[in-house]
Amino acid sequence: MSKRKRYREMNEQELAKATKEYDAPNADPKPVPVPKAVRAAERRIRKAIMGRPKIGEGSKKVLITVEGSLLREADKFANRKGLSRSELIALGLRTVMHRTRRSA
């Protein structure tokens, strides 16, 4: 088995001969397939860093209608308290449900 010389170890003539196939105007090197293990690892990494972090059972998107001035007031309040709109709504739901359970 002959050991191929590294490009950085070649002289100018050897390098020109070794890379001649890439000098053509339509040079299209053959693609190298990505191993399954590497693809699986990439998928795991992308899944871990993409999207919102899962808390509890995860989150669901819901469409609700809120009067405009109430929404502006809620957004200002959430901003002052350092909360997102979603966090404020979740906190409100929990508070109302907790109070209802205690009074029932």
XYZ file of C-alpha atoms in Angstrom, residues 8 16-17 21-22 30 32 63 66 70 73 80 84-85 88 95 99:
17
model
C 1.900 20.652 2.112
C 0.048 20.657 -9.832
C -0.177 16.997 -10.906
C -8.577 17.380 -11.821
C -9.717 20.539 -9.999
C -17.436 13.771 -5.617
C -18.484 12.287 0.602
C -55.040 32.111 20.209
C -57.780 40.598 24.465
C -55.831 45.873 28.443
C -51.453 47.810 30.078
C -41.832 46.685 34.651
C -42.761 38.150 29.235
C -46.376 38.400 28.162
C -47.678 37.186 32.979
C -53.390 32.974 40.663
C -57.871 31.500 44.653
